[in-house]
Amino acid sequence: MGKPARELHIGIIGIGVVGSSVVEILQKNRELITARTGVEIIVKRGVVRDLNKARACTIPLTDNVDEVLYDESIDVVVELMGGRELPYQIAKTALAQGKAFVTANKAMLAYHRYELASMAKTPIGFEASVCGGIPIINALKVGLSANEILAIRGILNGTSNYILTKMAQDGWDFAQALQQAQNLGYAEANPSLDIDGYDAAHKLLILASIAYGIKAAPEEILVEGISEVAPEDIEFAKEFGYCIKLLGIAKKHGNEIELRVHPTMIDEEKLLADVDGVMNAVSVVGDCTGESVYYGAGAGGNPTASSVISDLIAIARSYHISQSLQPSAMLGFITEQQYSITPKEQIKSKYYMRILADDKHGVLEKITAILSKNAISISTFLQKPQKPAHTDSTPSQISSIGGLNQPECAKILLATHETSELAIQNAIKGLQALESVRQRPVIIRIEE
Ligand code: NAP
Ligand code: HSE
């Protein structure tokens, strides 16, 4: 490589929120990191899109990725630019050039992780791709590797958790909370990835590759985001001892793995219920360990940079020992497909449902008839007048259909016993077809 083995040269593509933190931490903790690895990690060059942007960064910058990809003195390419297909091309080129590759890019890995794994003859590090500063990848591929993984339940997206927390605890509206998450550098360049659940799905699939060898793409699993969660859903959850979190869930049932991402009502006594703001947490149930829970900052420059640098340190340590970039087992994916994914319609859950309907005689009967036709049984039922003239606006439990005021329309909030996704989706279709139901009913799954 034409330089002493004591140095590992890196090029960073993307010097934004995460990239600039990586540069800063490598400078601030240089002595500590060199003492821990026996190798000095040197940032040779950073790549940005706009060289005219004012920035505090002190490293040499270019707007030409080739100056990193084809620089023979660079050992490791660190991709922190975001996007999907361009980073994939960059990853392939870096690996083909014999460089190690480190990324925080879960969107790219969600689609291309197995292709990269099959071509890699040098290390690939992706600790930062799931849950920012939490070393969950290492926990799963090393710490828990003796276990059969029975279930993973995680708050995997910091932006959504921040929004839901601000709505529930401070009464913020959705748009205000999203704007603040963007200001704080938590959100993706395209924030719909955060709020529509796809960022969490990308992360869940990466975890599922390590735990189960799942090669699926995000479109093949059940994904719903938080944009329909309304204050009355949060109020209902509170009243019945739940809180609402966007969860990524993987569960093993025999040879099938159930994979889903959606807003979820969880018991407020559970550890995950206490995970607020940008914090993330992942509960992993192993057959030997039982449940273990990993908690920490799920987004933001420094926490994510900590994970990026942990990959660089792992590469530097092995480089120090072997003086080469060993084709290591850093990926940790199971490559043989042992499991199939549970078809979406067969997934079972309890459900909360919010229905906006005309508040007039006979409507509730029609609604309950549709639920009953789909073998869905109701466990809890509330009706909240939408435009009450003289009534209390907080929800109150009702015991009879006949005793209602007659506002223009009403919100009907109910929870069901366990049923299948197929039954609930058929019921939604049936309800939507009723003239007296004013919009598509909203559901939130309940996880015990
Ligand atoms: P960011 O702040 O938007 O920074 C992106 C950087 O990449 C910028 O420096 C940008 O250049 C550069 N860039 C973008 N497109 C480019 C192109 N075509 N050619 C050259 N440079 C380009 O993004 P970020 O928040 O740091 O996120 C980076 C990656 O980390 C993403 O994959 C994201 O999903 C992941 N991630 C982020 C977080 C977080 O909390 N932010 C946490 C975990 C993972 P300019 O500076 O000139 O615009
Ligand atoms: N946008 C992501 C989040 C960044 O909010 O969780 C961390 O992956």
Short mmCIF file of C-alpha atoms and ligand atoms in Angstrom, two decimals:
data_model
loop_
_atom_site.label_atom_id
_atom_site.label_comp_id
_atom_site.label_asym_id
_atom_site.label_seq_id
_atom_site.Cartn_x
_atom_site.Cartn_y
_atom_site.Cartn_z
CA MET A 1 0.00 0.00 0.00
CA GLY A 2 3.06 2.24 -0.03
CA LYS A 3 2.85 3.50 3.55
CA PRO A 4 3.62 2.18 7.03
CA ALA A 5 1.06 -0.36 8.33
CA ARG A 6 0.52 1.95 11.28
CA GLU A 7 -1.73 4.21 9.23
CA LEU A 8 -5.18 3.53 7.83
CA HIS A 9 -6.23 6.09 5.23
CA ILE A 10 -9.90 6.83 4.75
CA GLY A 11 -11.96 8.91 2.34
CA ILE A 12 -15.40 10.09 3.43
CA ILE A 13 -18.12 10.60 0.83
CA GLY A 14 -20.58 13.01 2.46
CA ILE A 15 -19.52 15.59 5.03
CA GLY A 16 -22.96 16.49 6.35
CA VAL A 17 -24.49 15.86 9.78
CA VAL A 18 -22.81 12.46 10.25
CA GLY A 19 -19.70 12.94 8.11
CA SER A 20 -18.64 16.14 9.84
CA SER A 21 -19.11 14.47 13.26
CA VAL A 22 -16.91 11.57 12.11
CA VAL A 23 -14.15 14.02 11.15
CA GLU A 24 -14.47 15.90 14.45
CA ILE A 25 -14.44 12.79 16.65
CA LEU A 26 -11.50 11.26 14.79
CA GLN A 27 -9.61 14.49 15.52
CA LYS A 28 -10.80 14.91 19.12
CA ASN A 29 -10.21 11.26 20.17
CA ARG A 30 -7.20 10.61 17.91
CA GLU A 31 -4.81 9.51 20.65
CA LEU A 32 -7.37 7.29 22.33
CA ILE A 33 -8.33 5.60 19.06
CA THR A 34 -4.69 5.08 18.04
CA ALA A 35 -3.95 3.57 21.47
CA ARG A 36 -6.92 1.23 21.10
CA THR A 37 -6.08 0.06 17.59
CA GLY A 38 -2.33 0.46 17.22
CA VAL A 39 -3.12 2.24 13.95
CA GLU A 40 -3.59 5.91 13.17
CA ILE A 41 -6.77 6.58 11.22
CA ILE A 42 -6.18 9.46 8.84
CA VAL A 43 -8.91 11.19 6.83
CA LYS A 44 -7.32 11.88 3.48
CA ARG A 45 -10.24 13.53 1.75
CA GLY A 46 -13.95 14.31 2.04
CA VAL A 47 -16.43 14.49 -0.82
CA VAL A 48 -19.29 16.99 -0.87
CA ARG A 49 -21.81 18.09 -3.46
CA ASP A 50 -21.32 21.83 -3.05
CA LEU A 51 -17.76 23.05 -2.50
CA ASN A 52 -18.99 26.62 -1.97
CA LYS A 53 -20.98 25.80 1.15
CA ALA A 54 -19.51 27.33 4.32
CA ARG A 55 -18.37 24.58 6.70
CA ALA A 56 -16.11 24.19 9.70
CA CYS A 57 -14.48 21.04 8.31
CA THR A 58 -10.67 21.13 8.16
CA ILE A 59 -9.99 18.18 5.83
CA PRO A 60 -9.29 18.52 2.08
CA LEU A 61 -12.57 18.48 0.15
CA THR A 62 -13.51 17.60 -3.40
CA ASP A 63 -16.76 17.26 -5.31
CA ASN A 64 -15.43 14.36 -7.34
CA VAL A 65 -16.05 10.90 -5.81
CA ASP A 66 -13.42 9.37 -8.10
CA GLU A 67 -10.75 11.20 -6.12
CA VAL A 68 -11.62 8.89 -3.24
CA LEU A 69 -12.65 5.74 -5.11
CA TYR A 70 -9.56 5.58 -7.31
CA ASP A 71 -7.00 7.00 -4.87
CA GLU A 72 -4.68 4.04 -4.29
CA SER A 73 -3.52 5.37 -0.95
CA ILE A 74 -7.08 5.23 0.48
CA ASP A 75 -7.84 1.96 2.29
CA VAL A 76 -11.41 2.58 3.43
CA VAL A 77 -14.28 4.37 1.74
CA VAL A 78 -16.84 5.74 4.20
CA GLU A 79 -20.16 6.50 2.51
CA LEU A 80 -22.25 9.09 4.39
CA MET A 81 -24.06 10.82 1.55
CA GLY A 82 -27.48 9.11 1.61
CA GLY A 83 -29.58 7.98 -1.34
CA ARG A 84 -29.80 4.46 -2.71
CA GLU A 85 -28.49 3.64 -6.19
CA LEU A 86 -25.53 6.04 -6.38
CA PRO A 87 -24.20 4.84 -2.99
CA TYR A 88 -24.63 1.26 -4.25
CA GLN A 89 -22.48 2.03 -7.31
CA ILE A 90 -19.96 3.68 -5.00
CA ALA A 91 -19.93 0.64 -2.70
CA LYS A 92 -19.37 -1.75 -5.61
CA THR A 93 -16.55 0.38 -7.00
CA ALA A 94 -14.89 0.71 -3.59
CA LEU A 95 -15.01 -3.07 -3.05
CA ALA A 96 -13.80 -3.76 -6.59
CA GLN A 97 -10.87 -1.45 -5.90
CA GLY A 98 -9.95 -3.62 -2.90
CA LYS A 99 -10.99 -1.03 -0.34
CA ALA A 100 -12.94 -1.67 2.82
CA PHE A 101 -16.36 -0.02 2.88
CA VAL A 102 -18.19 1.57 5.81
CA THR A 103 -21.68 3.03 5.58
CA ALA A 104 -24.58 4.39 7.65
CA ASN A 105 -26.89 3.96 4.67
CA LYS A 106 -29.71 1.64 5.63
CA ALA A 107 -31.77 2.53 2.54
CA MET A 108 -29.04 1.21 0.26
CA LEU A 109 -28.45 -1.88 2.41
CA ALA A 110 -32.18 -2.65 2.53
CA TYR A 111 -32.04 -3.27 -1.22
CA HIS A 112 -28.46 -4.30 -1.95
CA ARG A 113 -27.00 -5.90 1.19
CA TYR A 114 -26.75 -9.41 -0.19
CA GLU A 115 -25.26 -8.31 -3.51
CA LEU A 116 -22.54 -6.43 -1.65
CA ALA A 117 -22.01 -9.33 0.73
CA SER A 118 -21.51 -11.74 -2.17
CA MET A 119 -18.87 -9.61 -3.87
CA ALA A 120 -16.97 -8.37 -0.79
CA LYS A 121 -13.39 -9.53 -0.43
CA THR A 122 -12.69 -6.72 1.99
CA PRO A 123 -14.59 -5.71 5.14
CA ILE A 124 -17.97 -3.98 5.04
CA GLY A 125 -19.06 -2.12 8.19
CA PHE A 126 -22.60 -0.88 8.76
CA GLU A 127 -23.02 -0.50 12.52
CA ALA A 128 -24.33 3.07 12.03
CA SER A 129 -27.09 1.93 9.69
CA VAL A 130 -29.38 0.79 12.53
CA CYS A 131 -30.26 2.85 15.61
CA GLY A 132 -27.56 5.54 15.43
CA GLY A 133 -25.29 5.16 18.44
CA ILE A 134 -26.63 1.82 19.74
CA PRO A 135 -24.22 -1.02 18.87
CA ILE A 136 -27.14 -3.31 17.99
CA ILE A 137 -25.50 -4.82 14.90
CA ASN A 138 -22.55 -5.99 16.93
CA ALA A 139 -24.84 -7.20 19.73
CA LEU A 140 -26.81 -9.30 17.28
CA LYS A 141 -24.00 -10.65 15.15
CA VAL A 142 -21.52 -11.25 17.99
CA GLY A 143 -22.98 -10.94 21.49
CA LEU A 144 -26.17 -12.90 20.80
CA SER A 145 -24.79 -15.20 18.11
CA ALA A 146 -25.25 -18.34 20.24
CA ASN A 147 -29.00 -17.71 20.37
CA GLU A 148 -31.88 -18.63 18.21
CA ILE A 149 -33.59 -15.25 17.92
CA LEU A 150 -37.26 -15.62 18.79
CA ALA A 151 -38.32 -12.00 18.48
CA ILE A 152 -37.04 -8.49 17.85
CA ARG A 153 -39.13 -5.47 18.71
CA GLY A 154 -37.57 -2.08 18.18
CA ILE A 155 -38.12 1.63 18.14
CA LEU A 156 -35.89 1.99 15.11
CA ASN A 157 -36.60 5.51 13.88
CA GLY A 158 -35.60 8.51 15.97
CA THR A 159 -37.59 11.06 13.98
CA SER A 160 -40.90 9.22 14.38
CA ASN A 161 -40.27 8.61 18.04
CA TYR A 162 -39.45 12.29 18.51
CA ILE A 163 -42.68 13.32 16.76
CA LEU A 164 -44.88 10.87 18.71
CA THR A 165 -43.27 11.94 21.99
CA LYS A 166 -43.78 15.64 21.31
CA MET A 167 -47.42 15.02 20.31
CA ALA A 168 -48.14 12.89 23.40
CA GLN A 169 -46.21 14.80 26.03
CA ASP A 170 -46.15 18.43 24.88
CA GLY A 171 -49.27 18.63 22.72
CA TRP A 172 -47.25 19.61 19.61
CA ASP A 173 -48.85 19.07 16.26
CA PHE A 174 -47.32 16.68 13.77
CA ALA A 175 -45.88 19.29 11.38
CA GLN A 176 -44.26 21.29 14.20
CA ALA A 177 -42.58 18.17 15.61
CA LEU A 178 -41.35 17.02 12.20
CA GLN A 179 -39.87 20.45 11.49
CA GLN A 180 -37.96 20.38 14.77
CA ALA A 181 -36.67 16.83 14.08
CA GLN A 182 -35.40 18.13 10.75
CA ASN A 183 -33.78 21.15 12.41
CA LEU A 184 -32.00 18.83 14.82
CA GLY A 185 -30.53 16.73 11.97
CA TYR A 186 -32.50 13.56 12.82
CA ALA A 187 -34.65 13.27 9.70
CA GLU A 188 -33.69 11.79 6.35
CA ALA A 189 -33.18 14.16 3.40
CA ASN A 190 -36.58 12.81 2.31
CA PRO A 191 -38.47 12.76 5.64
CA SER A 192 -41.26 10.61 4.23
CA LEU A 193 -38.84 7.70 4.72
CA ASP A 194 -39.05 8.43 8.46
CA ILE A 195 -42.75 9.16 8.85
CA ASP A 196 -44.02 6.53 6.40
CA GLY A 197 -42.16 3.75 8.20
CA TYR A 198 -39.68 2.86 5.46
CA ASP A 199 -36.56 3.92 7.34
CA ALA A 200 -37.59 1.61 10.18
CA ALA A 201 -38.33 -1.14 7.64
CA HIS A 202 -34.86 -0.75 6.13
CA LYS A 203 -33.36 -1.21 9.59
CA LEU A 204 -35.62 -4.13 10.47
CA LEU A 205 -34.53 -5.94 7.29
CA ILE A 206 -30.86 -5.43 8.13
CA LEU A 207 -31.46 -6.92 11.59
CA ALA A 208 -33.51 -9.74 10.03
CA SER A 209 -30.60 -10.60 7.73
CA ILE A 210 -28.37 -11.17 10.71
CA ALA A 211 -30.96 -12.95 12.82
CA TYR A 212 -32.68 -15.00 10.12
CA GLY A 213 -31.05 -14.54 6.71
CA ILE A 214 -34.02 -12.65 5.28
CA LYS A 215 -33.25 -11.37 1.79
CA ALA A 216 -36.55 -9.54 1.23
CA ALA A 217 -36.95 -5.95 0.03
CA PRO A 218 -38.99 -3.41 2.05
CA GLU A 219 -42.00 -3.65 -0.29
CA GLU A 220 -42.43 -7.31 0.65
CA ILE A 221 -43.23 -6.62 4.30
CA LEU A 222 -46.04 -4.84 6.11
CA VAL A 223 -45.06 -1.17 6.52
CA GLU A 224 -47.21 1.65 7.85
CA GLY A 225 -46.07 5.04 9.10
CA ILE A 226 -47.21 7.49 11.74
CA SER A 227 -48.82 10.20 9.63
CA GLU A 228 -52.37 9.12 10.50
CA VAL A 229 -51.81 9.04 14.27
CA ALA A 230 -54.13 11.71 15.72
CA PRO A 231 -54.41 13.28 19.19
CA GLU A 232 -57.56 11.24 19.94
CA ASP A 233 -55.62 8.01 19.30
CA ILE A 234 -52.99 9.13 21.78
CA GLU A 235 -55.74 10.02 24.28
CA PHE A 236 -57.41 6.62 23.84
CA ALA A 237 -54.05 4.90 24.34
CA LYS A 238 -53.41 6.85 27.55
CA GLU A 239 -56.85 6.11 28.91
CA PHE A 240 -56.35 2.37 28.46
CA GLY A 241 -52.75 2.13 29.72
CA TYR A 242 -50.95 2.17 26.38
CA CYS A 243 -48.61 4.49 24.55
CA ILE A 244 -48.09 4.69 20.80
CA LYS A 245 -44.67 3.89 19.29
CA LEU A 246 -43.57 3.14 15.74
CA LEU A 247 -42.25 -0.41 16.14
CA GLY A 248 -40.32 -2.71 13.86
CA ILE A 249 -41.25 -6.27 14.76
CA ALA A 250 -39.72 -9.60 13.72
CA LYS A 251 -41.10 -12.80 15.24
CA LYS A 252 -40.20 -16.38 14.55
CA HIS A 253 -43.04 -18.88 14.16
CA GLY A 254 -41.57 -22.26 13.20
CA ASN A 255 -40.09 -21.79 9.74
CA GLU A 256 -41.78 -18.47 9.19
CA ILE A 257 -40.69 -14.99 10.17
CA GLU A 258 -43.32 -12.33 10.69
CA LEU A 259 -41.95 -8.90 9.74
CA ARG A 260 -43.81 -5.65 10.18
CA VAL A 261 -43.42 -1.94 10.88
CA HIS A 262 -46.33 0.16 12.10
CA PRO A 263 -47.49 2.49 14.85
CA THR A 264 -48.23 0.25 17.79
CA MET A 265 -50.06 0.60 21.08
CA ILE A 266 -47.82 -0.95 23.71
CA ASP A 267 -48.45 -1.45 27.40
CA GLU A 268 -47.15 1.64 29.22
CA GLU A 269 -45.41 -0.66 31.73
CA LYS A 270 -43.07 -2.09 29.05
CA LEU A 271 -39.50 -0.80 28.81
CA LEU A 272 -40.06 0.34 25.22
CA ALA A 273 -42.89 2.59 26.38
CA ASP A 274 -40.36 4.73 28.28
CA VAL A 275 -38.19 5.37 25.22
CA ASP A 276 -38.85 8.98 24.35
CA GLY A 277 -37.68 11.64 21.92
CA VAL A 278 -34.92 10.68 19.51
CA MET A 279 -33.96 7.70 21.64
CA ASN A 280 -34.25 4.22 20.13
CA ALA A 281 -34.41 0.83 21.82
CA VAL A 282 -34.40 -2.73 20.61
CA SER A 283 -35.69 -5.68 22.58
CA VAL A 284 -34.25 -9.00 21.43
CA VAL A 285 -35.60 -12.30 22.72
CA GLY A 286 -33.06 -15.10 22.40
CA ASP A 287 -33.67 -18.74 23.29
CA CYS A 288 -30.73 -18.67 25.76
CA THR A 289 -30.71 -15.06 26.97
CA GLY A 290 -34.42 -14.42 27.21
CA GLU A 291 -35.13 -10.73 26.62
CA SER A 292 -32.29 -8.19 26.43
CA VAL A 293 -32.91 -4.53 25.65
CA TYR A 294 -30.53 -2.07 23.96
CA TYR A 295 -31.21 1.63 24.43
CA GLY A 296 -29.57 4.84 23.18
CA ALA A 297 -29.63 7.79 20.79
CA GLY A 298 -31.12 6.64 17.50
CA ALA A 299 -30.03 9.57 15.34
CA GLY A 300 -27.89 12.68 15.35
CA GLY A 301 -24.32 13.42 14.29
CA ASN A 302 -22.20 12.29 17.23
CA PRO A 303 -24.04 9.08 18.20
CA THR A 304 -24.12 7.93 14.57
CA ALA A 305 -20.48 8.90 14.05
CA SER A 306 -19.59 6.81 17.10
CA SER A 307 -20.95 3.74 15.31
CA VAL A 308 -19.22 4.64 12.03
CA ILE A 309 -15.92 4.94 13.87
CA SER A 310 -16.49 1.65 15.70
CA ASP A 311 -16.42 -0.03 12.27
CA LEU A 312 -13.24 1.86 11.36
CA ILE A 313 -11.70 0.72 14.64
CA ALA A 314 -12.62 -2.93 13.96
CA ILE A 315 -11.02 -2.65 10.52
CA ALA A 316 -7.96 -0.89 11.96
CA ARG A 317 -7.48 -3.57 14.61
CA SER A 318 -7.56 -6.40 12.12
CA TYR A 319 -5.34 -4.36 9.77
CA HIS A 320 -2.88 -3.91 12.62
CA ILE A 321 -2.70 -7.68 13.15
CA SER A 322 -2.65 -8.87 9.53
CA GLN A 323 -1.35 -5.71 7.79
CA SER A 324 -3.99 -6.23 5.14
CA LEU A 325 -7.73 -5.70 4.74
CA GLN A 326 -8.89 -9.21 5.51
CA PRO A 327 -12.13 -10.45 3.96
CA SER A 328 -13.57 -10.65 7.42
CA ALA A 329 -16.92 -11.89 8.66
CA MET A 330 -17.95 -8.31 9.39
CA LEU A 331 -21.27 -8.59 7.60
CA GLY A 332 -22.62 -11.41 9.71
CA PHE A 333 -25.63 -12.05 7.46
CA ILE A 334 -27.00 -15.56 7.28
CA THR A 335 -26.66 -16.36 3.61
CA GLU A 336 -28.80 -19.49 3.37
CA GLN A 337 -32.48 -18.77 3.15
CA GLN A 338 -33.90 -20.94 5.94
CA TYR A 339 -37.12 -19.09 6.59
CA SER A 340 -40.01 -17.71 4.61
CA ILE A 341 -41.83 -14.50 5.47
CA THR A 342 -45.32 -14.85 6.97
CA PRO A 343 -47.79 -13.55 4.35
CA LYS A 344 -49.07 -10.13 5.44
CA GLU A 345 -52.71 -11.20 5.55
CA GLN A 346 -51.93 -14.02 7.99
CA ILE A 347 -50.32 -11.76 10.61
CA LYS A 348 -52.39 -11.73 13.79
CA SER A 349 -52.80 -8.86 16.21
CA LYS A 350 -55.22 -6.99 18.39
CA TYR A 351 -56.33 -3.73 16.77
CA TYR A 352 -57.48 -0.29 17.74
CA MET A 353 -59.80 1.29 15.17
CA ARG A 354 -60.98 4.88 14.71
CA ILE A 355 -64.09 5.39 12.58
CA LEU A 356 -65.57 8.74 11.64
CA ALA A 357 -69.27 8.22 11.01
CA ASP A 358 -72.63 9.98 10.95
CA ASP A 359 -73.99 10.17 14.44
CA LYS A 360 -77.45 8.87 13.75
CA HIS A 361 -79.68 5.97 14.57
CA GLY A 362 -78.65 2.59 13.14
CA VAL A 363 -75.05 3.47 12.20
CA LEU A 364 -73.41 1.64 15.08
CA GLU A 365 -75.47 -1.40 14.29
CA LYS A 366 -74.16 -1.42 10.71
CA ILE A 367 -70.58 -0.99 11.90
CA THR A 368 -70.77 -3.80 14.44
CA ALA A 369 -72.46 -6.03 11.86
CA ILE A 370 -69.50 -5.62 9.50
CA LEU A 371 -67.02 -6.39 12.27
CA SER A 372 -69.06 -9.41 13.28
CA LYS A 373 -69.29 -10.64 9.66
CA ASN A 374 -65.48 -10.68 9.65
CA ALA A 375 -65.38 -12.56 12.97
CA ILE A 376 -63.86 -9.56 14.74
CA SER A 377 -64.87 -9.19 18.35
CA ILE A 378 -64.72 -5.87 20.19
CA SER A 379 -63.00 -5.58 23.57
CA THR A 380 -63.38 -1.83 24.21
CA PHE A 381 -65.65 0.79 22.74
CA LEU A 382 -65.79 4.60 23.01
CA GLN A 383 -67.72 7.24 21.16
CA LYS A 384 -66.58 10.82 20.98
CA PRO A 385 -68.91 13.42 19.51
CA GLN A 386 -67.13 15.34 16.76
CA LYS A 387 -68.97 18.67 17.06
CA PRO A 388 -70.82 18.50 20.36
CA ALA A 389 -73.02 21.43 21.32
CA HIS A 390 -73.04 21.00 25.09
CA THR A 391 -71.08 17.84 25.83
CA ASP A 392 -67.74 17.26 27.46
CA SER A 393 -65.14 16.81 24.69
CA THR A 394 -63.14 14.14 26.54
CA PRO A 395 -64.03 10.60 25.54
CA SER A 396 -66.39 8.79 27.84
CA GLN A 397 -67.26 5.12 27.87
CA ILE A 398 -70.79 4.49 26.72
CA SER A 399 -72.92 1.55 27.57
CA SER A 400 -75.85 1.93 25.24
CA ILE A 401 -76.26 3.02 21.67
CA GLY A 402 -79.46 4.94 22.31
CA GLY A 403 -78.14 7.44 24.86
CA LEU A 404 -76.05 9.64 22.55
CA ASN A 405 -76.31 13.32 21.79
CA GLN A 406 -76.94 14.00 18.16
CA PRO A 407 -73.93 15.97 16.85
CA GLU A 408 -73.31 15.97 13.15
CA CYS A 409 -70.86 13.12 13.22
CA ALA A 410 -68.94 11.08 15.77
CA LYS A 411 -65.62 9.40 16.21
CA ILE A 412 -65.99 5.79 17.20
CA LEU A 413 -62.91 4.37 18.88
CA LEU A 414 -62.70 0.67 19.55
CA ALA A 415 -60.25 -2.10 20.32
CA THR A 416 -60.59 -5.67 19.11
CA HIS A 417 -59.57 -9.07 20.38
CA GLU A 418 -56.91 -10.83 18.32
CA THR A 419 -57.79 -11.19 14.67
CA SER A 420 -56.00 -11.52 11.36
CA GLU A 421 -54.78 -8.79 9.05
CA LEU A 422 -57.04 -10.27 6.35
CA ALA A 423 -60.12 -9.91 8.56
CA ILE A 424 -59.30 -6.36 9.58
CA GLN A 425 -58.58 -5.24 6.01
CA ASN A 426 -61.85 -6.81 4.81
CA ALA A 427 -63.69 -5.05 7.63
CA ILE A 428 -62.08 -1.73 6.65
CA LYS A 429 -63.27 -2.23 3.07
CA GLY A 430 -66.78 -3.04 4.28
CA LEU A 431 -66.85 -0.01 6.60
CA GLN A 432 -65.54 2.31 3.92
CA ALA A 433 -68.36 1.23 1.65
CA LEU A 434 -70.97 2.37 4.19
CA GLU A 435 -72.50 5.71 3.25
CA SER A 436 -72.51 6.78 6.89
CA VAL A 437 -68.75 6.19 7.32
CA ARG A 438 -67.05 9.39 6.24
CA GLN A 439 -63.46 8.33 5.66
CA ARG A 440 -61.27 5.25 5.62
CA PRO A 441 -61.12 3.92 9.19
CA VAL A 442 -57.69 4.22 10.83
CA ILE A 443 -56.18 1.24 12.63
CA ILE A 444 -53.31 0.93 15.11
CA ARG A 445 -52.12 -2.53 16.05
CA ILE A 446 -51.84 -3.42 19.72
CA GLU A 447 -48.79 -5.41 20.89
CA GLU A 448 -49.02 -7.08 24.29
P1 NAP B 1 -26.61 15.11 5.21
O1 NAP B 1 -26.44 15.95 6.40
O2 NAP B 1 -27.64 15.48 4.21
O3 NAP B 1 -25.19 15.03 4.48
C1 NAP B 1 -25.02 14.44 3.22
C2 NAP B 1 -23.64 14.78 2.71
O4 NAP B 1 -23.42 14.10 1.48
C3 NAP B 1 -23.42 16.27 2.43
O5 NAP B 1 -22.11 16.64 2.75
C4 NAP B 1 -23.63 16.36 0.92
O6 NAP B 1 -22.88 17.43 0.32
C5 NAP B 1 -23.06 15.05 0.46
N1 NAP B 1 -23.65 14.58 -0.78
C6 NAP B 1 -24.94 14.29 -1.02
N2 NAP B 1 -25.09 13.90 -2.30
C7 NAP B 1 -23.87 13.95 -2.86
C8 NAP B 1 -23.37 13.68 -4.17
N3 NAP B 1 -24.18 13.28 -5.14
N4 NAP B 1 -22.05 13.82 -4.39
C9 NAP B 1 -21.22 14.24 -3.40
N5 NAP B 1 -21.63 14.52 -2.16
C10 NAP B 1 -22.95 14.37 -1.89
O7 NAP B 1 -26.91 13.60 5.59
P2 NAP B 1 -26.63 12.88 7.00
O8 NAP B 1 -27.74 13.18 7.93
O9 NAP B 1 -25.24 13.11 7.43
O10 NAP B 1 -26.83 11.36 6.58
C11 NAP B 1 -25.86 10.68 5.84
C12 NAP B 1 -26.19 9.19 5.80
O11 NAP B 1 -26.21 8.69 7.12
C13 NAP B 1 -27.55 8.85 5.20
O12 NAP B 1 -27.46 7.60 4.54
C14 NAP B 1 -28.44 8.71 6.42
O13 NAP B 1 -29.54 7.85 6.22
C15 NAP B 1 -27.46 8.08 7.39
N6 NAP B 1 -27.77 8.29 8.80
C16 NAP B 1 -28.03 9.54 9.26
C17 NAP B 1 -28.28 9.72 10.62
C18 NAP B 1 -28.58 11.08 11.19
O14 NAP B 1 -28.95 11.15 12.37
N7 NAP B 1 -28.46 12.15 10.44
C19 NAP B 1 -28.23 8.62 11.49
C20 NAP B 1 -27.95 7.35 10.97
C21 NAP B 1 -27.72 7.20 9.62
P3 NAP B 1 -23.19 18.96 0.68
O15 NAP B 1 -22.69 19.14 2.08
O16 NAP B 1 -22.40 19.73 -0.30
O17 NAP B 1 -24.66 19.12 0.54
N1 HSE B 2 -33.66 9.49 10.08
C1 HSE B 2 -33.17 8.45 10.91
C2 HSE B 2 -33.98 8.42 12.20
C3 HSE B 2 -31.72 8.66 11.21
O1 HSE B 2 -34.68 9.40 12.48
O2 HSE B 2 -33.94 7.42 12.91
C4 HSE B 2 -31.11 7.53 11.97
O3 HSE B 2 -31.05 6.36 11.21
#
